[in-house]
Amino acid sequence: MRMYDIIENKRDGKELTDEEIQFFINGYTKGDIPDYQVSALLMAIYFQDMTEKERAILTTVMVQSGDQIDLSEISGIKVDKHSTGGVGDTTTLILAPLVASLGVPVAKMSGRGLGHTGGTIDKLESVPGFHVEITNDEFISLVNQNKVAVIGQSGNLTPADKKLYSLRDVTATVNSIPLIASSIMSKKIAAGADAIVLDVKTGAGAFMKDLNDAKELAKAMVSIGNHVGRKTMAVISDMSQPLGNAIGNALEVKEAIETLQGKGPEDLTELCLTLGSQMVVLGNKANSLDEAKARLEENLHNGKAFEQFKTFLRSQGGDISVAEDPTLLPKASKMVELPAKKGGTVASIIADQIGSAAMMLGAGRATKESEIDLAVGIVLHKKVGDKVEIGEPLLTIHANQSDIQEVQNKLYESIEIVESSVKAPLLVHEIITE
Ligand code: URA
Ligand code: CA
């Protein structure tokens, strides 16, 4: 087999065979096929697309390029959730203990990642003592015992994806549905879950800003998951404004605690219930979405979800007095309110701009080496559709730096207030199951 012929076939719009896909992925991972040939093939895929069958094979071969986590020692159907990423997306912190409280085993492998705030692990590390450096055996026994545990990302998961992603990054081929879908799904599948719930975000703060692109990506990922034998479904949710009120690591932990006690922001709570009920049904712990949702809601109010969260923190070394008294979480040295310059209705809170402001405060990582300030961030007091009076605080900035003028300017630019009335954006656009 020659790489030249594979490039030519794809260039001419032919469907690649399983063997051709295996040949190029394995050859590239081993270093036998040069970057320039793979670049040409990626560009051909960008223009010619891939069939559902090609996408499923590509994903499977990428999964097989590295370690695969074996969760078979955990009893029950292991359900994982993946978000394509947004601003102030606190859902994992809430969903993991919430669905575990109904007996769905959550074996979560999580990362730190780059972005406006840290990843789930960074956020959890604002709880003193909490750690994810546990062995695979400890991880599995914790999930069997408590139904929920989080472990740091393994070193050698989907090396083929790592190499391809870096190459796509410099060859203008990131933005291709088959390549994005197989990249995301390969990592999820290698992490071992039996079933996967995807939260595909759309809007200014999302990777897929356009709703139709988000739908297409969601369908592609659901198809791949189901083709390779993992029950998969997707929720397309709004990320035009940040989710919930808090953006920042410790601030989001506090928001997660409040939500687990049934006192969280409406949008965040609603999205967690939507995603959670899908997870519970996939995990065979309820017969219908309505039943699952009602039972999850009950556990937010009867203390069970919060108890589960504390058990989870304690089992991984976390100091649970922080959960009982969130004022013990890392705190910024100053809190400054941003007053509205005029009265009216909030028409937009541009999610990615708010994310950049959080980044300027030090809440996120620009490079792998950057240090995160767990205490800083932004807490919104108004969301799109809310009325506001002149001088009323739109949000509070939590900062550790002396000069926040630039951050304030950025925030003012990201929030639009109009005189007419405005409806809150639809939170869940669509649910895709097949
Ligand atoms: N995120 C991924 O993991 N892969 C992509 O290709 C794009 C976004
Ligand atoms: Ca939030």
Short mmCIF file of C-alpha atoms and ligand atoms in Angstrom, two decimals:
data_model
loop_
_atom_site.label_atom_id
_atom_site.label_comp_id
_atom_site.label_asym_id
_atom_site.label_seq_id
_atom_site.Cartn_x
_atom_site.Cartn_y
_atom_site.Cartn_z
CA MET A 1 0.00 0.00 0.00
CA ARG A 2 1.26 3.47 -0.82
CA MET A 3 0.34 6.71 0.93
CA TYR A 4 0.33 8.40 -2.48
CA ASP A 5 -2.63 6.27 -3.64
CA ILE A 6 -4.57 6.93 -0.44
CA ILE A 7 -4.19 10.68 -0.93
CA GLU A 8 -5.23 10.36 -4.55
CA ASN A 9 -8.30 8.26 -3.69
CA LYS A 10 -9.50 10.79 -1.15
CA ARG A 11 -8.69 13.69 -3.45
CA ASP A 12 -10.95 12.08 -6.07
CA GLY A 13 -13.79 11.60 -3.59
CA LYS A 14 -13.50 7.84 -3.10
CA GLU A 15 -14.35 6.11 0.15
CA LEU A 16 -11.18 4.90 1.87
CA THR A 17 -11.05 1.25 2.87
CA ASP A 18 -10.50 0.11 6.46
CA GLU A 19 -6.99 -1.01 5.47
CA GLU A 20 -6.15 2.39 3.95
CA ILE A 21 -7.24 4.19 7.11
CA GLN A 22 -5.28 1.76 9.28
CA PHE A 23 -2.23 2.14 7.08
CA PHE A 24 -2.14 5.92 7.29
CA ILE A 25 -2.94 6.25 11.01
CA ASN A 26 -0.55 3.52 12.13
CA GLY A 27 2.17 4.69 9.74
CA TYR A 28 1.87 8.28 10.85
CA THR A 29 1.83 7.41 14.57
CA LYS A 30 4.99 5.33 14.15
CA GLY A 31 6.71 8.09 12.19
CA ASP A 32 6.88 6.08 8.93
CA ILE A 33 4.73 8.53 6.95
CA PRO A 34 5.94 12.14 6.70
CA ASP A 35 3.95 15.22 7.74
CA TYR A 36 3.65 16.50 4.16
CA GLN A 37 1.76 13.45 2.94
CA VAL A 38 -0.58 13.39 5.94
CA SER A 39 -1.13 17.14 5.49
CA ALA A 40 -2.22 16.54 1.91
CA LEU A 41 -4.59 13.78 2.99
CA LEU A 42 -6.07 15.95 5.75
CA MET A 43 -6.74 18.70 3.24
CA ALA A 44 -8.39 16.18 0.90
CA ILE A 45 -10.58 15.02 3.80
CA TYR A 46 -11.37 18.65 4.58
CA PHE A 47 -12.79 19.11 1.07
CA GLN A 48 -14.17 15.63 0.35
CA ASP A 49 -15.52 14.74 3.81
CA MET A 50 -15.73 11.17 5.11
CA THR A 51 -18.60 8.68 5.12
CA GLU A 52 -20.05 7.47 8.43
CA LYS A 53 -18.18 4.21 7.96
CA GLU A 54 -14.86 5.97 7.35
CA ARG A 55 -15.40 8.14 10.41
CA ALA A 56 -16.09 5.11 12.62
CA ILE A 57 -12.98 3.28 11.39
CA LEU A 58 -10.80 6.36 11.75
CA THR A 59 -11.97 6.73 15.34
CA THR A 60 -11.43 3.05 16.15
CA VAL A 61 -7.91 3.06 14.74
CA MET A 62 -7.05 6.21 16.72
CA VAL A 63 -8.41 4.56 19.89
CA GLN A 64 -6.17 1.54 19.20
CA SER A 65 -3.08 3.73 18.75
CA GLY A 66 -2.60 3.99 22.54
CA ASP A 67 -3.80 2.86 25.95
CA GLN A 68 -7.44 2.01 26.48
CA ILE A 69 -8.83 2.25 29.97
CA ASP A 70 -10.40 -0.98 31.13
CA LEU A 71 -13.39 -0.27 33.35
CA SER A 72 -14.81 -3.79 33.20
CA GLU A 73 -14.12 -4.31 36.92
CA ILE A 74 -16.69 -1.64 37.68
CA SER A 75 -20.18 -3.04 37.94
CA GLY A 76 -23.02 -1.37 36.06
CA ILE A 77 -23.15 0.69 32.90
CA LYS A 78 -20.46 3.35 33.03
CA VAL A 79 -21.75 6.59 31.58
CA ASP A 80 -19.46 9.47 30.68
CA LYS A 81 -20.30 13.05 29.77
CA HIS A 82 -18.32 15.30 27.47
CA SER A 83 -18.76 18.98 26.82
CA THR A 84 -17.30 20.61 23.73
CA GLY A 85 -16.35 23.46 26.06
CA GLY A 86 -17.73 26.80 27.05
CA VAL A 87 -17.47 29.62 29.54
CA GLY A 88 -18.36 28.97 33.17
CA ASP A 89 -19.39 25.42 32.35
CA THR A 90 -19.62 23.92 35.82
CA THR A 91 -21.73 20.92 34.81
CA THR A 92 -19.21 18.11 35.41
CA LEU A 93 -18.73 19.08 39.06
CA ILE A 94 -22.47 18.81 39.57
CA LEU A 95 -23.36 15.92 37.27
CA ALA A 96 -20.80 13.45 38.53
CA PRO A 97 -22.12 13.28 42.13
CA LEU A 98 -25.70 13.96 41.02
CA VAL A 99 -26.08 10.96 38.72
CA ALA A 100 -23.96 8.84 41.09
CA SER A 101 -26.60 9.57 43.74
CA LEU A 102 -29.00 7.50 41.63
CA GLY A 103 -26.50 4.65 41.36
CA VAL A 104 -25.00 5.41 37.93
CA PRO A 105 -21.24 4.71 38.14
CA VAL A 106 -19.20 7.73 37.03
CA ALA A 107 -15.56 6.91 36.30
CA LYS A 108 -14.27 10.25 35.16
CA MET A 109 -10.95 10.85 33.53
CA SER A 110 -10.35 14.54 33.39
CA GLY A 111 -7.76 17.04 32.34
CA ARG A 112 -6.51 20.49 33.18
CA GLY A 113 -6.51 21.91 29.71
CA LEU A 114 -6.20 25.38 28.33
CA GLY A 115 -9.00 27.88 28.44
CA HIS A 116 -10.78 30.72 30.18
CA THR A 117 -10.79 28.81 33.45
CA GLY A 118 -9.03 25.62 34.39
CA GLY A 119 -10.45 22.16 33.75
CA THR A 120 -12.49 20.07 36.16
CA ILE A 121 -9.37 18.96 38.03
CA ASP A 122 -8.13 22.52 38.56
CA LYS A 123 -11.53 23.48 39.88
CA LEU A 124 -11.64 20.53 42.28
CA GLU A 125 -8.17 21.37 43.52
CA SER A 126 -9.53 24.53 45.10
CA VAL A 127 -10.75 22.07 47.76
CA PRO A 128 -7.68 21.64 50.04
CA GLY A 129 -6.21 18.15 49.96
CA PHE A 130 -8.21 16.91 46.99
CA HIS A 131 -6.05 15.00 44.55
CA VAL A 132 -6.44 12.90 41.40
CA GLU A 133 -3.06 11.19 41.51
CA ILE A 134 -4.47 7.77 42.27
CA THR A 135 -3.64 4.40 40.72
CA ASN A 136 -6.00 2.70 38.29
CA ASP A 137 -6.82 0.09 40.94
CA GLU A 138 -7.69 2.76 43.50
CA PHE A 139 -9.79 4.54 40.89
CA ILE A 140 -11.79 1.42 40.11
CA SER A 141 -12.33 0.49 43.72
CA LEU A 142 -13.45 4.06 44.54
CA VAL A 143 -16.05 3.96 41.77
CA ASN A 144 -17.29 0.57 42.97
CA GLN A 145 -17.50 1.88 46.52
CA ASN A 146 -18.86 5.41 46.01
CA LYS A 147 -20.13 5.36 42.40
CA VAL A 148 -17.93 8.33 41.53
CA ALA A 149 -14.21 9.11 41.23
CA VAL A 150 -11.99 11.35 39.12
CA ILE A 151 -8.53 10.44 37.84
CA GLY A 152 -6.02 12.55 35.89
CA GLN A 153 -5.50 11.89 32.20
CA SER A 154 -3.31 8.88 31.38
CA GLY A 155 -0.10 9.66 29.52
CA ASN A 156 -0.62 7.59 26.41
CA LEU A 157 -4.27 7.98 25.42
CA THR A 158 -4.80 8.27 21.64
CA PRO A 159 -1.27 9.32 20.56
CA ALA A 160 -2.50 9.29 16.94
CA ASP A 161 -4.95 12.07 17.78
CA LYS A 162 -2.27 14.14 19.53
CA LYS A 163 -0.04 13.99 16.47
CA LEU A 164 -2.84 14.62 13.99
CA TYR A 165 -4.29 17.49 16.01
CA SER A 166 -0.93 19.28 16.10
CA LEU A 167 -0.60 18.87 12.34
CA ARG A 168 -4.18 20.06 11.72
CA ASP A 169 -3.42 23.09 13.84
CA VAL A 170 -0.73 24.30 11.42
CA THR A 171 -2.34 23.19 8.15
CA ALA A 172 -5.76 24.89 8.44
CA THR A 173 -7.56 21.56 8.79
CA VAL A 174 -8.88 21.78 12.35
CA ASN A 175 -12.29 22.90 11.21
CA SER A 176 -13.50 19.69 9.61
CA ILE A 177 -16.50 17.82 11.04
CA PRO A 178 -15.17 14.26 10.45
CA LEU A 179 -11.79 15.20 11.92
CA ILE A 180 -13.21 16.99 14.97
CA ALA A 181 -15.78 14.28 15.64
CA SER A 182 -13.27 11.43 15.41
CA SER A 183 -10.75 13.37 17.52
CA ILE A 184 -13.19 13.98 20.38
CA MET A 185 -14.80 10.54 20.22
CA SER A 186 -11.48 8.67 20.10
CA LYS A 187 -10.51 10.20 23.46
CA LYS A 188 -13.90 9.43 25.02
CA ILE A 189 -13.93 5.85 23.76
CA ALA A 190 -10.36 5.18 24.90
CA ALA A 191 -11.38 6.42 28.37
CA GLY A 192 -13.56 3.33 28.65
CA ALA A 193 -17.18 4.36 29.21
CA ASP A 194 -20.03 2.15 27.96
CA ALA A 195 -22.28 5.09 27.14
CA ILE A 196 -21.58 8.73 26.37
CA VAL A 197 -23.67 11.89 26.74
CA LEU A 198 -22.34 14.80 24.70
CA ASP A 199 -23.04 18.42 25.52
CA VAL A 200 -22.42 20.24 22.25
CA LYS A 201 -22.36 23.97 22.83
CA THR A 202 -23.38 26.60 20.34
CA GLY A 203 -23.08 30.40 20.39
CA ALA A 204 -20.36 33.02 20.90
CA GLY A 205 -18.54 31.12 23.65
CA ALA A 206 -18.57 27.77 21.85
CA PHE A 207 -16.18 26.01 19.51
CA MET A 208 -19.12 25.69 17.08
CA LYS A 209 -20.59 29.17 17.07
CA ASP A 210 -23.25 28.39 14.50
CA LEU A 211 -26.23 26.20 15.44
CA ASN A 212 -26.20 24.22 12.19
CA ASP A 213 -22.49 23.43 12.59
CA ALA A 214 -23.13 22.32 16.17
CA LYS A 215 -25.92 20.03 14.99
CA GLU A 216 -23.75 18.55 12.30
CA LEU A 217 -20.94 17.90 14.78
CA ALA A 218 -23.37 16.38 17.28
CA LYS A 219 -24.83 14.04 14.66
CA ALA A 220 -21.34 13.01 13.54
CA MET A 221 -20.26 12.17 17.09
CA VAL A 222 -23.48 10.32 17.94
CA SER A 223 -23.10 8.26 14.76
CA ILE A 224 -19.48 7.36 15.56
CA GLY A 225 -20.32 6.35 19.13
CA ASN A 226 -23.22 4.15 18.10
CA HIS A 227 -21.23 2.61 15.21
CA VAL A 228 -18.50 1.48 17.60
CA GLY A 229 -20.91 0.05 20.14
CA ARG A 230 -21.10 2.84 22.73
CA LYS A 231 -24.59 4.20 23.26
CA THR A 232 -24.22 7.89 22.53
CA MET A 233 -26.53 10.86 22.49
CA ALA A 234 -26.06 14.62 22.35
CA VAL A 235 -27.69 17.71 23.79
CA ILE A 236 -27.14 20.95 21.88
CA SER A 237 -27.05 23.73 24.45
CA ASP A 238 -26.68 27.48 24.44
CA MET A 239 -23.30 29.10 25.00
CA SER A 240 -24.08 32.59 23.72
CA GLN A 241 -23.85 33.81 27.33
CA PRO A 242 -21.90 32.06 30.12
CA LEU A 243 -23.65 29.13 31.82
CA GLY A 244 -24.71 29.84 35.40
CA ASN A 245 -23.38 32.91 37.14
CA ALA A 246 -19.82 32.04 38.17
CA ILE A 247 -16.78 32.04 35.90
CA GLY A 248 -13.60 31.07 37.75
CA ASN A 249 -12.31 28.00 39.52
CA ALA A 250 -13.18 28.35 43.23
CA LEU A 251 -16.19 30.48 42.27
CA GLU A 252 -17.52 27.62 40.14
CA VAL A 253 -16.95 25.13 42.95
CA LYS A 254 -19.09 27.32 45.19
CA GLU A 255 -21.73 27.49 42.46
CA ALA A 256 -21.62 23.70 42.09
CA ILE A 257 -22.12 23.28 45.85
CA GLU A 258 -25.13 25.60 45.77
CA THR A 259 -26.57 23.77 42.77
CA LEU A 260 -26.10 20.40 44.48
CA GLN A 261 -28.11 21.84 47.38
CA GLY A 262 -30.93 22.85 45.05
CA LYS A 263 -30.00 26.54 45.23
CA GLY A 264 -28.14 26.94 41.95
CA PRO A 265 -28.78 29.26 39.01
CA GLU A 266 -31.77 28.24 36.93
CA ASP A 267 -29.98 27.65 33.61
CA LEU A 268 -27.16 25.62 35.14
CA THR A 269 -29.61 23.52 37.15
CA GLU A 270 -31.82 22.93 34.12
CA LEU A 271 -28.92 21.85 31.90
CA CYS A 272 -27.62 19.49 34.60
CA LEU A 273 -31.07 17.92 34.91
CA THR A 274 -31.33 17.53 31.11
CA LEU A 275 -27.88 15.97 30.73
CA GLY A 276 -28.26 14.01 33.96
CA SER A 277 -31.55 12.42 32.98
CA GLN A 278 -30.00 11.21 29.72
CA MET A 279 -27.12 9.71 31.71
CA VAL A 280 -29.49 8.00 34.15
CA VAL A 281 -31.57 6.49 31.35
CA LEU A 282 -28.45 5.30 29.47
CA GLY A 283 -27.22 3.86 32.78
CA ASN A 284 -30.47 1.90 33.11
CA LYS A 285 -31.42 3.50 36.42
CA ALA A 286 -34.73 4.91 35.23
CA ASN A 287 -37.29 3.90 32.64
CA SER A 288 -37.96 7.31 31.19
CA LEU A 289 -36.37 10.72 30.96
CA ASP A 290 -39.22 12.21 32.99
CA GLU A 291 -38.77 9.71 35.79
CA ALA A 292 -34.99 10.28 35.78
CA LYS A 293 -35.41 14.05 35.89
CA ALA A 294 -37.89 13.92 38.77
CA ARG A 295 -35.60 11.70 40.82
CA LEU A 296 -32.54 13.85 40.13
CA GLU A 297 -34.45 16.95 41.11
CA GLU A 298 -35.52 15.23 44.32
CA ASN A 299 -31.88 14.45 45.16
CA LEU A 300 -30.89 18.08 44.69
CA HIS A 301 -33.42 19.02 47.36
CA ASN A 302 -33.25 16.13 49.85
CA GLY A 303 -29.50 16.42 50.46
CA LYS A 304 -28.52 13.16 48.71
CA ALA A 305 -26.65 14.77 45.82
CA PHE A 306 -24.71 17.02 48.20
CA GLU A 307 -23.89 14.04 50.49
CA GLN A 308 -22.58 12.19 47.44
CA PHE A 309 -20.38 15.17 46.57
CA LYS A 310 -18.89 15.21 50.07
CA THR A 311 -18.26 11.47 50.03
CA PHE A 312 -16.50 11.88 46.70
CA LEU A 313 -14.30 14.77 47.92
CA ARG A 314 -13.43 12.97 51.17
CA SER A 315 -12.52 9.74 49.37
CA GLN A 316 -9.90 11.63 47.34
CA GLY A 317 -8.40 13.52 50.27
CA GLY A 318 -10.54 16.67 50.07
CA ASP A 319 -11.36 18.75 53.14
CA ILE A 320 -15.16 18.63 53.22
CA SER A 321 -15.49 21.51 55.67
CA VAL A 322 -15.04 23.60 52.51
CA ALA A 323 -18.18 22.06 51.06
CA GLU A 324 -20.10 22.87 54.22
CA ASP A 325 -18.69 26.38 54.39
CA PRO A 326 -17.67 27.64 50.91
CA THR A 327 -16.30 30.87 52.45
CA LEU A 328 -13.25 28.68 53.22
CA LEU A 329 -12.49 28.34 49.49
CA PRO A 330 -9.61 30.41 48.05
CA LYS A 331 -10.69 34.08 48.06
CA ALA A 332 -9.50 36.99 45.94
CA SER A 333 -8.11 40.06 47.68
CA LYS A 334 -10.68 42.36 46.18
CA MET A 335 -14.24 42.29 44.95
CA VAL A 336 -15.41 45.09 42.68
CA GLU A 337 -18.90 45.52 41.34
CA LEU A 338 -19.54 46.71 37.81
CA PRO A 339 -22.49 49.12 37.80
CA ALA A 340 -24.77 49.41 34.76
CA LYS A 341 -24.15 52.64 32.84
CA LYS A 342 -27.78 52.75 31.80
CA GLY A 343 -31.10 51.11 32.60
CA GLY A 344 -32.99 48.68 30.36
CA THR A 345 -32.86 44.98 29.55
CA VAL A 346 -29.72 42.90 29.14
CA ALA A 347 -29.62 41.91 25.47
CA SER A 348 -26.31 40.05 25.33
CA ILE A 349 -23.45 38.90 27.53
CA ILE A 350 -20.94 37.70 24.97
CA ALA A 351 -19.61 34.48 26.41
CA ASP A 352 -16.17 34.38 24.83
CA GLN A 353 -15.51 38.02 25.75
CA ILE A 354 -16.44 37.32 29.37
CA GLY A 355 -14.13 34.32 29.16
CA SER A 356 -11.28 36.56 27.98
CA ALA A 357 -11.92 38.91 30.89
CA ALA A 358 -11.69 35.95 33.31
CA MET A 359 -8.46 34.99 31.58
CA MET A 360 -7.08 38.54 32.08
CA LEU A 361 -7.77 38.09 35.79
CA GLY A 362 -5.68 34.91 35.79
CA ALA A 363 -8.47 32.30 35.99
CA GLY A 364 -7.26 30.31 32.97
CA ARG A 365 -4.18 28.98 31.25
CA ALA A 366 -2.79 30.39 28.01
CA THR A 367 -0.04 27.76 27.76
CA LYS A 368 0.46 24.41 29.48
CA GLU A 369 3.01 26.01 31.79
CA SER A 370 0.83 28.93 33.00
CA GLU A 371 -0.18 29.05 36.65
CA ILE A 372 -3.86 29.41 37.46
CA ASP A 373 -5.20 31.69 40.16
CA LEU A 374 -7.99 29.58 41.68
CA ALA A 375 -9.57 32.50 43.55
CA VAL A 376 -10.24 35.00 40.76
CA GLY A 377 -13.09 35.34 38.31
CA ILE A 378 -16.45 36.92 37.65
CA VAL A 379 -19.90 36.44 39.16
CA LEU A 380 -22.80 37.64 37.02
CA HIS A 381 -25.80 39.22 38.73
CA LYS A 382 -27.77 39.69 35.52
CA LYS A 383 -28.36 37.36 32.61
CA VAL A 384 -29.81 37.96 29.15
CA GLY A 385 -33.45 39.02 29.44
CA ASP A 386 -33.08 40.51 32.96
CA LYS A 387 -34.14 44.09 33.68
CA VAL A 388 -31.46 46.37 35.08
CA GLU A 389 -31.52 49.86 36.54
CA ILE A 390 -28.82 52.44 36.07
CA GLY A 391 -26.11 51.96 38.71
CA GLU A 392 -27.26 48.45 39.58
CA PRO A 393 -24.38 45.92 39.65
CA LEU A 394 -24.20 43.77 36.51
CA LEU A 395 -21.53 41.53 37.99
CA THR A 396 -18.77 41.32 40.59
CA ILE A 397 -15.10 41.03 39.65
CA HIS A 398 -12.97 38.89 42.01
CA ALA A 399 -9.36 40.01 41.47
CA ASN A 400 -5.90 39.68 42.93
CA GLN A 401 -4.32 42.36 40.73
CA SER A 402 -4.25 46.06 41.57
CA ASP A 403 -5.21 47.42 38.16
CA ILE A 404 -8.47 46.08 36.77
CA GLN A 405 -9.33 49.00 34.48
CA GLU A 406 -8.72 46.97 31.33
CA VAL A 407 -10.85 44.11 32.62
CA GLN A 408 -13.66 46.52 33.45
CA ASN A 409 -13.51 48.04 29.97
CA LYS A 410 -13.59 44.59 28.39
CA LEU A 411 -16.62 43.62 30.48
CA TYR A 412 -18.52 46.78 29.59
CA GLU A 413 -17.85 46.05 25.90
CA SER A 414 -19.22 42.50 26.31
CA ILE A 415 -22.57 43.40 27.83
CA GLU A 416 -25.26 45.08 25.81
CA ILE A 417 -28.25 46.81 27.43
CA VAL A 418 -31.23 47.88 25.32
CA GLU A 419 -34.49 49.69 25.97
CA SER A 420 -36.78 47.11 24.39
CA SER A 421 -37.60 43.83 26.10
CA VAL A 422 -35.50 40.77 25.28
CA LYS A 423 -36.23 37.08 25.72
CA ALA A 424 -33.73 34.81 27.43
CA PRO A 425 -32.06 32.51 24.86
CA LEU A 426 -33.30 28.96 24.47
CA LEU A 427 -31.09 26.78 26.72
CA VAL A 428 -31.50 23.41 25.00
CA HIS A 429 -31.80 23.62 21.23
CA GLU A 430 -32.07 19.98 20.34
CA ILE A 431 -31.47 16.45 21.54
CA ILE A 432 -29.87 14.07 19.07
CA THR A 433 -30.10 10.36 19.62
CA GLU A 434 -29.38 8.74 16.28
N1 URA B 1 -11.37 19.28 20.31
C1 URA B 1 -10.75 18.11 20.07
O1 URA B 1 -10.47 17.35 21.00
N2 URA B 1 -10.46 17.79 18.81
C2 URA B 1 -10.74 18.59 17.77
O2 URA B 1 -10.44 18.23 16.66
C3 URA B 1 -11.37 19.81 18.03
C4 URA B 1 -11.68 20.13 19.31
CA CA B 2 -20.90 28.77 35.88
#
